[in-house]
Coordinates of C-alpha atoms in Angstrom, one line a residue:
M1021 CA 5.6 32.1 16.3
N1022 CA 9.1 33.6 16.4
S1023 CA 12.0 31.2 16.4
V1024 CA 13.7 33.1 19.2
V1025 CA 11.1 31.8 21.7
L1026 CA 11.8 28.3 20.6
A1027 CA 15.6 28.8 21.0
V1028 CA 15.4 30.4 24.4
V1029 CA 12.8 28.0 25.9
G1030 CA 14.7 25.0 24.5
V1031 CA 18.1 26.1 25.8
A1032 CA 16.6 27.0 29.2
I1033 CA 15.0 23.6 29.6
M1034 CA 18.3 21.7 28.8
T1035 CA 20.3 24.0 31.0
L1036 CA 18.0 23.4 34.0
G1037 CA 18.2 19.7 33.2
Y1038 CA 22.0 19.7 33.5
L1039 CA 22.1 22.0 36.6
F1040 CA 19.5 20.0 38.6
Y1041 CA 18.5 16.7 37.2
S1042 CA 22.0 15.5 36.3
R1043 CA 23.1 16.4 39.9
Y1044 CA 20.3 14.3 41.3
L1045 CA 21.4 11.4 39.1
A1046 CA 25.1 11.8 39.9
Q1047 CA 24.5 12.0 43.7
R1048 CA 21.5 9.9 44.4
V1049 CA 21.2 7.3 41.7
Y1050 CA 24.7 6.5 40.3
R1051 CA 26.5 7.9 43.4
L1052 CA 29.6 9.0 41.5
D1053 CA 32.7 8.7 43.8
P1054 CA 35.6 11.1 43.2
D1055 CA 38.0 8.6 44.9
Y1056 CA 37.1 5.6 42.7
K1057 CA 40.0 4.4 40.5
T1058 CA 38.7 4.3 37.0
P1059 CA 39.9 1.8 34.3
A1060 CA 41.8 4.6 32.7
H1061 CA 44.2 4.4 35.7
T1062 CA 43.9 0.8 36.6
R1063 CA 44.4 -0.5 33.0
T1064 CA 46.4 2.3 31.4
D1065 CA 47.9 1.0 28.1
G1066 CA 48.5 4.3 26.1
V1067 CA 46.3 3.0 23.3
D1068 CA 42.7 2.7 24.4
F1069 CA 43.0 3.3 28.2
V1070 CA 44.3 6.8 28.7
P1071 CA 43.4 9.2 31.7
T1072 CA 42.0 12.3 30.0
N1073 CA 41.1 15.8 31.0
K1074 CA 37.3 16.0 31.3
F1075 CA 37.1 18.9 28.8
V1076 CA 39.1 16.9 26.2
L1077 CA 37.1 13.8 26.9
W1078 CA 33.8 15.7 26.6
G1079 CA 35.0 16.9 23.2
H1080 CA 35.6 13.3 22.1
H1081 CA 32.3 12.0 23.5
F1082 CA 30.2 14.9 22.2
T1083 CA 31.5 14.8 18.7
S1084 CA 31.4 11.0 18.6
V1085 CA 27.8 10.7 19.5
A1086 CA 26.7 13.8 17.6
G1087 CA 27.0 12.6 14.1
A1088 CA 24.7 13.4 11.2
A1089 CA 21.8 11.8 13.0
P1090 CA 20.8 14.7 15.3
I1091 CA 20.6 16.8 12.2
V1092 CA 18.9 14.3 9.8
G1093 CA 16.3 13.0 12.3
P1094 CA 14.8 16.3 13.4
A1095 CA 15.2 17.7 9.9
I1096 CA 12.9 14.9 8.6
A1097 CA 10.6 14.7 11.7
V1098 CA 9.5 18.4 11.3
I1099 CA 7.2 17.1 8.5
W1100 CA 4.7 16.4 11.4
G1101 CA 5.2 20.0 12.7
W1102 CA 7.8 21.7 14.8
L1103 CA 6.0 21.2 18.1
P1104 CA 6.2 17.4 18.4
A1105 CA 9.8 17.5 17.4
F1106 CA 10.6 20.2 19.9
I1107 CA 8.9 18.5 22.8
W1108 CA 10.6 15.1 22.1
V1109 CA 14.1 16.7 21.7
T1110 CA 13.8 18.8 24.9
V1111 CA 12.1 16.2 27.2
G1112 CA 14.2 13.4 25.6
T1113 CA 17.5 15.2 26.2
V1114 CA 16.8 16.0 29.9
F1115 CA 15.1 12.8 31.1
F1116 CA 16.1 10.2 28.6
A1117 CA 19.4 10.8 26.8
G1118 CA 21.4 12.5 29.7
M1119 CA 20.4 9.8 32.1
H1120 CA 21.2 7.0 29.6
D1121 CA 24.6 8.4 28.5
L1122 CA 25.7 9.1 32.1
G1123 CA 24.5 5.7 33.2
A1124 CA 26.3 3.8 30.4
L1125 CA 29.5 5.6 31.2
W1126 CA 29.1 4.8 34.9
A1127 CA 28.3 1.2 34.3
S1128 CA 31.3 0.6 32.1
A1129 CA 33.7 2.5 34.3
R1130 CA 32.5 0.3 37.2
N1131 CA 33.3 -2.8 35.2
K1132 CA 36.8 -2.3 33.9
G1133 CA 35.7 -0.3 30.9
Q1134 CA 33.8 -3.2 29.3
S1135 CA 31.3 -2.6 26.6
M1136 CA 27.5 -2.8 27.1
G1137 CA 27.5 -6.1 25.1
T1138 CA 30.0 -7.7 27.5
L1139 CA 28.1 -6.2 30.5
S1140 CA 24.9 -7.7 29.3
G1141 CA 26.5 -11.1 29.6
R1142 CA 27.3 -10.5 33.2
Y1143 CA 24.0 -8.8 34.3
I1144 CA 21.5 -10.4 32.0
G1145 CA 23.0 -13.7 30.9
A1146 CA 25.1 -15.4 28.2
R1147 CA 22.3 -15.9 25.8
G1148 CA 21.2 -12.3 26.1
S1149 CA 24.8 -11.1 25.6
R1150 CA 25.2 -13.0 22.3
L1151 CA 21.9 -11.5 21.0
F1152 CA 22.9 -8.1 22.3
L1153 CA 26.1 -8.3 20.2
V1154 CA 24.0 -9.1 17.1
V1155 CA 22.0 -5.9 17.6
I1156 CA 25.1 -3.8 18.3
F1157 CA 26.9 -5.2 15.2
F1158 CA 24.0 -4.3 12.9
L1159 CA 23.7 -0.9 14.4
L1160 CA 27.4 -0.1 14.0
L1161 CA 27.3 -1.5 10.4
M1162 CA 24.4 0.9 9.6
V1163 CA 26.2 3.9 11.2
N1164 CA 29.5 3.4 9.5
A1165 CA 28.2 2.6 6.0
A1166 CA 25.4 5.2 6.0
F1167 CA 27.6 8.0 7.4
A1168 CA 30.2 7.3 4.7
V1169 CA 27.5 7.9 2.2
V1170 CA 26.3 11.1 3.9
I1171 CA 29.9 12.5 4.1
S1172 CA 30.7 11.6 0.5
N1173 CA 27.4 13.3 -0.7
L1174 CA 28.3 16.5 1.2
L1175 CA 31.9 16.5 -0.1
V1176 CA 30.6 16.3 -3.6
S1177 CA 27.7 18.7 -3.2
T1178 CA 29.7 21.2 -1.2
P1179 CA 33.3 21.0 -2.5
T1180 CA 34.3 24.0 -0.4
A1181 CA 34.1 21.7 2.7
V1182 CA 36.8 19.3 1.4
I1183 CA 39.9 21.3 2.6
P1184 CA 38.6 21.9 6.2
T1185 CA 37.4 18.3 6.4
W1186 CA 40.7 16.7 5.7
G1187 CA 42.8 19.5 7.0
A1188 CA 41.2 18.9 10.4
I1189 CA 43.1 15.6 10.6
L1190 CA 46.5 17.4 10.4
V1191 CA 45.3 19.9 13.0
A1192 CA 44.3 17.0 15.3
L1193 CA 47.6 15.2 15.0
V1194 CA 49.4 18.4 16.0
V1195 CA 47.0 19.0 18.9
G1196 CA 47.5 15.5 20.2
Q1197 CA 51.3 16.0 20.2
A1198 CA 50.9 19.4 21.9
I1199 CA 48.8 18.1 24.7
Y1200 CA 50.5 14.8 25.5
R1201 CA 54.1 15.1 24.2
W1202 CA 54.9 18.8 24.5
K1203 CA 52.7 19.4 27.6
M1204 CA 51.4 22.8 26.3
P1205 CA 48.6 24.6 28.2
L1206 CA 45.2 23.3 27.1
W1207 CA 43.8 26.8 26.6
L1208 CA 46.6 27.7 24.2
V1209 CA 46.2 24.5 22.2
S1210 CA 42.5 25.0 22.1
V1211 CA 42.7 28.6 20.8
V1212 CA 45.3 27.9 18.2
G1213 CA 43.5 24.7 17.1
V1214 CA 40.2 26.5 16.6
V1215 CA 41.8 29.4 14.7
C1216 CA 43.5 26.9 12.4
L1217 CA 40.2 25.1 11.7
Y1218 CA 38.3 28.3 10.9
A1219 CA 41.3 29.4 8.7
L1220 CA 40.8 26.1 6.8
I1221 CA 37.1 26.9 6.4
L1222 CA 38.0 30.3 4.8
I1223 CA 40.6 28.6 2.6
G1224 CA 38.2 25.9 1.6
D1225 CA 35.5 28.4 0.8
S1226 CA 37.8 30.1 -1.7
N1227 CA 39.3 26.8 -3.0
P1228 CA 36.7 24.2 -3.7
I1229 CA 38.0 20.8 -4.6
V1230 CA 36.0 18.8 -7.1
L1231 CA 36.9 15.2 -8.0
P1232 CA 36.5 14.0 -11.6
E1233 CA 33.2 12.4 -12.3
T1234 CA 35.0 9.1 -12.6
M1235 CA 38.3 7.8 -11.2
F1236 CA 39.5 4.3 -11.6
G1237 CA 36.0 3.4 -12.9
L1238 CA 34.4 4.7 -9.7
S1239 CA 32.2 7.8 -9.3
A1240 CA 33.3 10.7 -7.1
N1241 CA 31.0 9.5 -4.3
A1242 CA 32.4 6.0 -4.4
V1243 CA 36.0 7.3 -4.3
W1244 CA 35.3 9.4 -1.2
I1245 CA 33.6 6.4 0.5
L1246 CA 36.6 4.2 -0.2
V1247 CA 39.0 6.8 1.1
L1248 CA 36.8 7.4 4.2
F1249 CA 36.8 3.7 5.2
I1250 CA 40.5 3.3 4.7
Y1251 CA 41.1 6.4 6.8
A1252 CA 38.7 5.3 9.5
G1253 CA 40.3 1.8 9.6
I1254 CA 43.8 3.4 10.1
A1255 CA 42.5 5.9 12.7
S1256 CA 40.8 3.1 14.7
M1257 CA 44.1 1.3 15.3
L1258 CA 46.1 4.4 16.4
P1259 CA 46.3 5.3 20.1
V1260 CA 43.3 7.4 21.1
W1261 CA 45.5 10.3 22.2
M1262 CA 47.2 10.6 18.9
L1263 CA 44.2 11.3 16.6
L1264 CA 40.8 10.2 17.7
Q1265 CA 40.7 12.1 21.0
P1266 CA 42.3 15.4 19.9
R1267 CA 40.4 15.4 16.6
D1268 CA 37.1 15.0 18.5
Y1269 CA 38.1 17.6 21.1
I1270 CA 39.1 20.4 18.6
N1271 CA 36.2 19.5 16.4
G1272 CA 33.9 19.8 19.4
L1273 CA 35.1 23.3 20.1
Q1274 CA 34.7 24.3 16.5
L1275 CA 31.3 22.7 16.3
F1276 CA 30.1 24.4 19.5
I1277 CA 31.2 27.7 18.1
G1278 CA 29.3 26.9 14.9
L1279 CA 26.2 26.3 17.0
G1280 CA 26.8 29.6 18.7
I1281 CA 27.0 31.3 15.4
L1282 CA 23.7 29.7 14.3
Y1283 CA 21.9 30.5 17.6
G1284 CA 23.4 34.0 17.5
S1285 CA 22.0 34.5 14.0
V1286 CA 18.6 33.3 15.3
L1287 CA 18.6 35.9 18.1
I1288 CA 19.6 38.7 15.7
A1289 CA 17.5 37.9 12.7
A1290 CA 14.5 36.5 14.7
P1291 CA 13.0 34.7 11.8
A1292 CA 9.4 33.4 12.1
L1293 CA 8.6 29.7 12.1
V1294 CA 7.0 29.3 8.7
A1295 CA 6.3 25.6 9.2
P1296 CA 3.1 24.7 11.2
A1297 CA 3.4 23.8 14.9
W1298 CA 1.3 20.7 14.1
N1299 CA 1.1 19.7 10.5
A1300 CA -2.4 18.4 9.8
D1301 CA -1.8 18.4 6.1
V1302 CA 1.1 15.9 5.8
P1303 CA 2.0 14.6 2.3
A1304 CA 0.3 11.4 1.1
G1305 CA 2.2 8.3 2.3
T1306 CA 3.6 9.9 5.4
P1307 CA 3.5 7.4 8.3
G1308 CA 1.7 8.1 11.6
I1309 CA 3.5 10.2 14.1
V1310 CA 3.2 7.5 16.7
P1311 CA 5.5 5.6 16.9
L1312 CA 7.6 6.9 14.1
L1313 CA 8.5 10.3 15.7
F1314 CA 10.3 8.5 18.5
V1315 CA 12.5 6.5 16.2
T1316 CA 13.0 9.1 13.5
I1317 CA 14.5 11.5 16.1
A1318 CA 16.8 9.1 17.9
C1319 CA 20.1 11.0 18.3
G1320 CA 19.1 14.4 19.8
A1321 CA 16.5 12.8 22.2
L1322 CA 17.7 9.3 23.0
S1323 CA 20.2 7.0 21.2
G1324 CA 21.5 3.6 21.9
F1325 CA 24.6 4.4 19.9
H1326 CA 25.6 6.8 22.8
G1327 CA 25.8 3.8 25.1
M1328 CA 28.2 2.1 22.7
V1329 CA 30.5 5.2 22.7
A1330 CA 30.2 5.7 26.4
S1331 CA 31.1 2.1 27.2
G1332 CA 33.4 1.6 24.2
T1333 CA 35.8 4.5 24.2
S1334 CA 34.8 7.2 26.7
S1335 CA 34.8 5.0 29.8
K1336 CA 38.4 3.9 29.0
Q1337 CA 39.5 7.6 29.2
L1338 CA 37.5 8.7 32.2
D1339 CA 40.0 10.3 34.7
K1340 CA 37.6 10.7 37.6
E1341 CA 34.2 9.0 38.0
T1342 CA 32.7 12.4 38.9
D1343 CA 33.7 13.6 35.4
A1344 CA 31.0 11.3 34.0
R1345 CA 28.3 13.9 34.8
F1346 CA 30.0 16.5 32.6
V1347 CA 31.1 14.1 29.9
G1348 CA 28.0 11.9 29.7
Y1349 CA 25.1 14.2 30.6
F1350 CA 26.4 17.4 29.2
G1351 CA 27.5 15.5 26.0
A1352 CA 23.8 14.6 25.6
V1353 CA 22.9 18.3 26.1
G1354 CA 25.3 19.3 23.4
E1355 CA 23.6 16.9 21.0
G1356 CA 20.2 18.2 22.1
L1357 CA 21.2 21.7 21.2
L1358 CA 22.3 20.5 17.8
A1359 CA 18.9 18.8 17.3
L1360 CA 17.1 22.0 18.4
G1361 CA 19.2 24.0 16.0
A1362 CA 18.2 21.6 13.2
I1363 CA 14.5 22.1 14.0
I1364 CA 14.9 25.9 13.9
A1365 CA 17.0 25.9 10.7
T1366 CA 14.5 23.7 8.9
T1367 CA 11.3 25.5 10.0
A1368 CA 12.4 29.1 10.2
G1369 CA 15.1 29.2 7.5
F1370 CA 12.7 29.6 4.6
Q1371 CA 10.7 32.5 3.4
S1372 CA 7.2 31.0 3.4
L1373 CA 5.1 28.0 4.2
T1374 CA 4.8 27.4 0.4
Q1375 CA 8.6 27.2 0.0
W1376 CA 8.8 24.9 3.1
R1377 CA 6.2 22.6 1.6
E1378 CA 8.1 22.4 -1.7
I1379 CA 11.0 20.8 0.2
Y1380 CA 8.8 18.7 2.5
H1381 CA 6.7 17.3 -0.4
S1382 CA 7.0 13.7 0.9
F1383 CA 8.3 11.8 3.9
N1384 CA 12.1 11.4 4.3
Q1385 CA 12.7 14.7 2.6
G1386 CA 14.6 17.6 4.1
G1387 CA 17.5 16.1 6.0
V1388 CA 21.0 17.7 5.9
T1389 CA 20.3 19.6 2.7
A1390 CA 17.3 21.4 4.4
F1391 CA 19.5 22.1 7.4
V1392 CA 22.3 23.6 5.4
E1393 CA 20.0 25.7 3.2
G1394 CA 17.8 26.9 6.0
G1395 CA 20.6 27.5 8.4
S1396 CA 22.7 29.4 5.9
N1397 CA 19.7 31.7 5.1
I1398 CA 19.4 32.5 8.9
M1399 CA 23.1 33.2 9.2
N1400 CA 23.0 35.4 6.2
A1401 CA 20.1 37.4 7.6
G1402 CA 21.5 37.5 11.1
L1403 CA 25.2 38.1 10.7
G1404 CA 25.4 39.0 7.0
L1405 CA 27.6 36.0 6.2
P1406 CA 27.8 35.3 2.4
P1407 CA 25.5 32.4 1.5
S1408 CA 28.5 30.4 0.2
L1409 CA 30.5 30.9 3.4
S1410 CA 27.4 30.1 5.6
A1411 CA 26.8 26.9 3.6
T1412 CA 30.5 25.9 3.9
V1413 CA 30.4 26.4 7.7
L1414 CA 27.3 24.3 8.1
A1415 CA 28.3 21.7 5.7
T1416 CA 31.7 21.4 7.4
M1417 CA 29.9 21.1 10.7
A1418 CA 27.8 18.2 9.4
V1419 CA 30.8 16.5 7.8
L1420 CA 32.9 16.8 10.9
F1421 CA 30.1 15.5 13.1
A1422 CA 29.6 12.5 10.8
A1423 CA 33.3 11.9 10.3
T1424 CA 34.1 11.8 14.0
T1425 CA 31.2 9.5 14.6
M1426 CA 32.4 7.2 11.8
D1427 CA 35.9 7.2 13.3
T1428 CA 34.6 6.1 16.7
G1429 CA 32.1 3.7 15.0
V1430 CA 34.8 1.7 13.2
R1431 CA 36.8 1.5 16.5
L1432 CA 33.7 0.3 18.3
Q1433 CA 32.9 -2.3 15.7
R1434 CA 36.4 -3.6 15.9
F1435 CA 35.8 -4.1 19.7
V1436 CA 32.6 -6.0 18.9
V1437 CA 34.4 -8.2 16.4
Q1438 CA 37.1 -9.0 19.0
E1439 CA 34.5 -9.8 21.6
A1440 CA 32.6 -12.0 19.2
G1441 CA 35.9 -13.7 18.4
E1442 CA 36.5 -14.5 22.0
L1443 CA 33.0 -16.0 22.3
L1444 CA 34.0 -18.3 19.4
G1445 CA 37.4 -19.1 21.0
M1446 CA 39.4 -16.9 18.7
K1447 CA 41.6 -14.0 19.9
L1448 CA 41.8 -11.4 17.2
S1449 CA 44.3 -8.6 17.3
H1450 CA 43.6 -5.0 16.1
V1451 CA 44.6 -5.5 12.5
P1452 CA 42.5 -8.6 11.5
A1453 CA 39.5 -7.3 13.5
T1454 CA 39.7 -4.0 11.7
F1455 CA 40.0 -5.8 8.4
V1456 CA 36.8 -7.7 9.1
V1457 CA 35.0 -4.4 9.9
L1458 CA 36.2 -2.8 6.7
I1459 CA 35.1 -5.8 4.6
F1460 CA 31.6 -5.7 6.1
G1461 CA 31.3 -1.9 5.8
L1462 CA 32.6 -1.6 2.2
G1463 CA 30.7 -4.7 1.3
L1464 CA 27.4 -3.0 2.4
A1465 CA 28.4 0.3 0.8
F1466 CA 29.0 -1.3 -2.6
S1467 CA 26.3 -3.9 -2.4
A1468 CA 23.9 -1.8 -4.5
G1469 CA 26.4 -0.9 -7.2
A1470 CA 29.7 0.9 -7.9
D1471 CA 28.4 4.2 -6.7
G1472 CA 28.6 3.2 -3.0
S1473 CA 25.0 4.0 -2.3
G1474 CA 24.4 0.6 -0.7
G1475 CA 25.3 2.1 2.6
M1476 CA 21.7 3.4 2.8
V1477 CA 20.1 0.1 2.0
I1478 CA 19.5 -1.0 5.6
W1479 CA 19.4 2.6 7.0
P1480 CA 15.5 2.5 7.3
L1481 CA 16.1 0.1 10.3
F1482 CA 18.5 2.5 12.0
G1483 CA 16.0 4.4 14.1
T1484 CA 14.3 1.4 15.5
T1485 CA 17.5 -0.6 16.1
N1486 CA 19.1 2.4 17.7
Q1487 CA 16.2 2.9 20.1
L1488 CA 16.0 -0.8 21.0
L1489 CA 19.7 -0.7 21.8
A1490 CA 19.0 2.2 24.2
A1491 CA 16.3 0.1 25.9
L1492 CA 18.6 -2.8 26.2
T1493 CA 21.3 -0.6 27.7
L1494 CA 18.8 0.8 30.2
S1495 CA 17.9 -2.7 31.2
V1496 CA 21.5 -3.5 32.0
I1497 CA 21.8 -0.3 34.1
A1498 CA 18.5 -1.2 35.9
V1499 CA 19.8 -4.6 36.9
M1500 CA 23.1 -3.1 38.2
L1501 CA 21.2 -0.5 40.3
L1502 CA 18.9 -3.2 41.7
R1503 CA 21.8 -5.3 42.7
R1504 CA 23.1 -2.3 44.6
G1505 CA 19.8 -1.5 46.3
R1506 CA 19.2 1.8 44.5
T1507 CA 16.1 3.3 42.9
I1508 CA 15.5 2.5 39.3
I1509 CA 12.5 4.7 38.6
P1510 CA 14.5 7.3 36.5
I1511 CA 15.6 4.3 34.4
V1512 CA 12.5 2.2 34.1
I1513 CA 10.1 4.9 32.9
P1514 CA 12.3 5.7 29.8
L1515 CA 13.0 2.0 29.4
V1516 CA 9.4 1.0 29.1
F1517 CA 8.5 4.0 26.9
V1518 CA 11.3 3.6 24.4
G1519 CA 11.0 -0.2 24.4
V1520 CA 7.3 -0.1 23.6
M1521 CA 7.7 2.6 20.9
S1522 CA 10.7 0.8 19.3
L1523 CA 9.0 -2.6 19.2
Y1524 CA 5.8 -1.0 17.9
A1525 CA 7.8 0.7 15.1
L1526 CA 9.5 -2.6 14.2
V1527 CA 6.1 -4.2 13.8
V1528 CA 4.8 -1.3 11.7
Q1529 CA 7.9 -1.5 9.5
L1530 CA 7.3 -5.2 9.0
G1531 CA 4.1 -4.4 7.2
T1532 CA 5.8 -1.7 5.2
F1533 CA 8.7 -3.9 4.0
Y1534 CA 6.3 -6.8 3.2
N1535 CA 4.0 -4.6 1.1
A1536 CA 7.0 -3.2 -0.7
G1537 CA 8.5 -6.6 -1.3
D1538 CA 11.7 -5.6 0.4
W1539 CA 12.7 -9.1 1.6
L1540 CA 16.2 -8.1 2.9
L1541 CA 14.8 -5.5 5.3
L1542 CA 12.0 -7.8 6.2
V1543 CA 14.4 -10.5 7.2
L1544 CA 16.7 -8.1 9.1
D1545 CA 13.6 -6.6 10.8
V1546 CA 12.5 -10.0 12.0
I1547 CA 16.0 -10.9 13.3
I1548 CA 16.4 -7.6 15.2
L1549 CA 12.8 -7.9 16.6
V1550 CA 13.4 -11.5 17.9
A1551 CA 16.8 -10.7 19.3
A1552 CA 15.4 -7.6 21.1
L1553 CA 12.4 -9.4 22.5
W1554 CA 14.7 -12.2 23.8
V1555 CA 17.1 -9.8 25.4
L1556 CA 14.3 -7.8 27.0
F1557 CA 12.8 -11.0 28.4
E1558 CA 16.1 -12.1 29.8
A1559 CA 16.5 -8.6 31.3
G1560 CA 13.1 -8.7 32.9
V1561 CA 14.0 -12.1 34.5
A1562 CA 17.3 -10.6 35.7
M1563 CA 15.6 -7.6 37.2
A1564 CA 12.9 -9.7 38.9
K1565 CA 15.7 -11.9 40.4
A1566 CA 17.7 -8.9 41.6
R1567 CA 14.6 -7.3 43.2
R1568 CA 13.7 -10.7 44.8
E1569 CA 17.1 -11.4 46.2
G1570 CA 17.9 -7.8 47.2
P1571 CA 21.3 -6.1 47.3
S1572 CA 24.2 -8.5 47.0
P1573 CA 28.0 -8.1 46.9
D1574 CA 29.3 -8.0 43.4
D1575 CA 32.6 -9.6 42.4
D1576 CA 34.0 -6.5 40.8
D1577 CA 35.9 -3.6 42.4
D1578 CA 32.6 -1.6 42.8
V1579 CA 31.9 -3.1 46.1
V1580 CA 35.5 -2.5 47.3
A1581 CA 35.3 1.1 46.2
E1582 CA 31.9 1.6 47.9
S1583 CA 33.1 -0.1 51.1
T1584 CA 36.2 2.1 51.1
S1585 CA 34.2 5.2 50.5
S1586 CA 31.8 4.3 53.2
S1587 CA 34.7 3.7 55.6
Q1588 CA 36.3 7.0 54.8
H1589 CA 33.0 8.9 55.3
S1590 CA 32.6 7.1 58.6
Q1591 CA 36.1 8.0 59.8
H1592 CA 35.5 11.6 58.6
R1593 CA 32.3 11.8 60.7
E1594 CA 34.2 10.4 63.8

């Protein structure tokens, strides 16, 4: 089949999902209120709580959630064939991810911008909250450490991406000043910022930067990992408007343009899908498609990490509650488009099935390397871009996606450390909390040696942990809706599906880790499994109680806002 069909059908499905299903969720389920005062206004502090233009906030949210995972997951999962990956990405984006991300953003905005971990304490119970924080902490630790490894590998393998990667920070700092201090028009800032980023890509393509094989006794990869963590720690303590938000926004524009270039190349070159729709001849040792498909492709179909971003940073910057539809749901659509692009690049970017099988000779092969190679081949055939420049564009896309996610991940983990400190009776400021995050992240990264590759040690648990976190987030949203007397069907169906698949995958992995004698992963698997089962049980009890007792007034400003809104509507009718 031709890849154009896959691209057109996939984009059409996601577009229809945003136009119709997200409107239903916004109006009938979450009932977004344009007059509701969001935490960005009621708790403005100029650091974390900052009212933000919805397009700028979308850029932050989209690039924060769309890290390397929506590339890596689909680029690995196509080993089972392009059709299962395509179905899960499209259906997952429309009915799972968009609903989940919008719901987490709404839930947090209705509760003073609190994180899902804190909300679990209120809506599920204190015991569930503590265990929820355990799952969140492990997930963020995996993301930060693993993405540091992914970025460092790309900076070493594609040295032409070094200048645009670090130059983007300077561009972001200027963009932040231009928007908030100099009050320049957003369109002008956007155009100039994007032009500067692409100029950096051209400069980087002509001026690769290669670190020495060893520096201070560390490999080039290890040096980049150390630098990345130091940078992310500093960035996490700066006001969001100064670096994080403008960096994510301008990167979001550049990355969306990059996706446009990739999709445009597909339409022009119209390459055939050389990989099978359903791969009946998978390499030996490849696990079964069920349940592994649904945890291998997490970001790009459904991801618990999105709930952490939505409730950790995005909710604190939401100007109007109605902006949550564009920021949350359309942010998920953007990631779905990236995942779809990864599927096309890794199944249509090679000359033959034989060449494809040479890359996918065993499970966990492919990944970012296959995406960059396949995508650059398509861009070369479609637009005539030189292979080196095409590879630089795609590698820069992957690095910037991963880097913005790592920026946000370190900030989110700092929030978790501060929340955990409060539970233990300690109040930690930004600096010591960030220091704790860096100690854990660097400790994991260098746990396997001086090359920094330890960041991938616990990565095999990312998919299952991530999806379990999504199920836990959905359980909190379900309790909130029940306590407001609203339908929970759009939430419960994905909750049950992803909960069952994730728990099933954890059990399967238990056997894998035991047979391999990997006791660290085995112990962590058990801890996560027990914590998730406990929280889901507590959530089930909370949902049963909420259904039994019926709608009841809450002690937050949600009820006040709904009462005020109802009164205003009543007066309007009169």
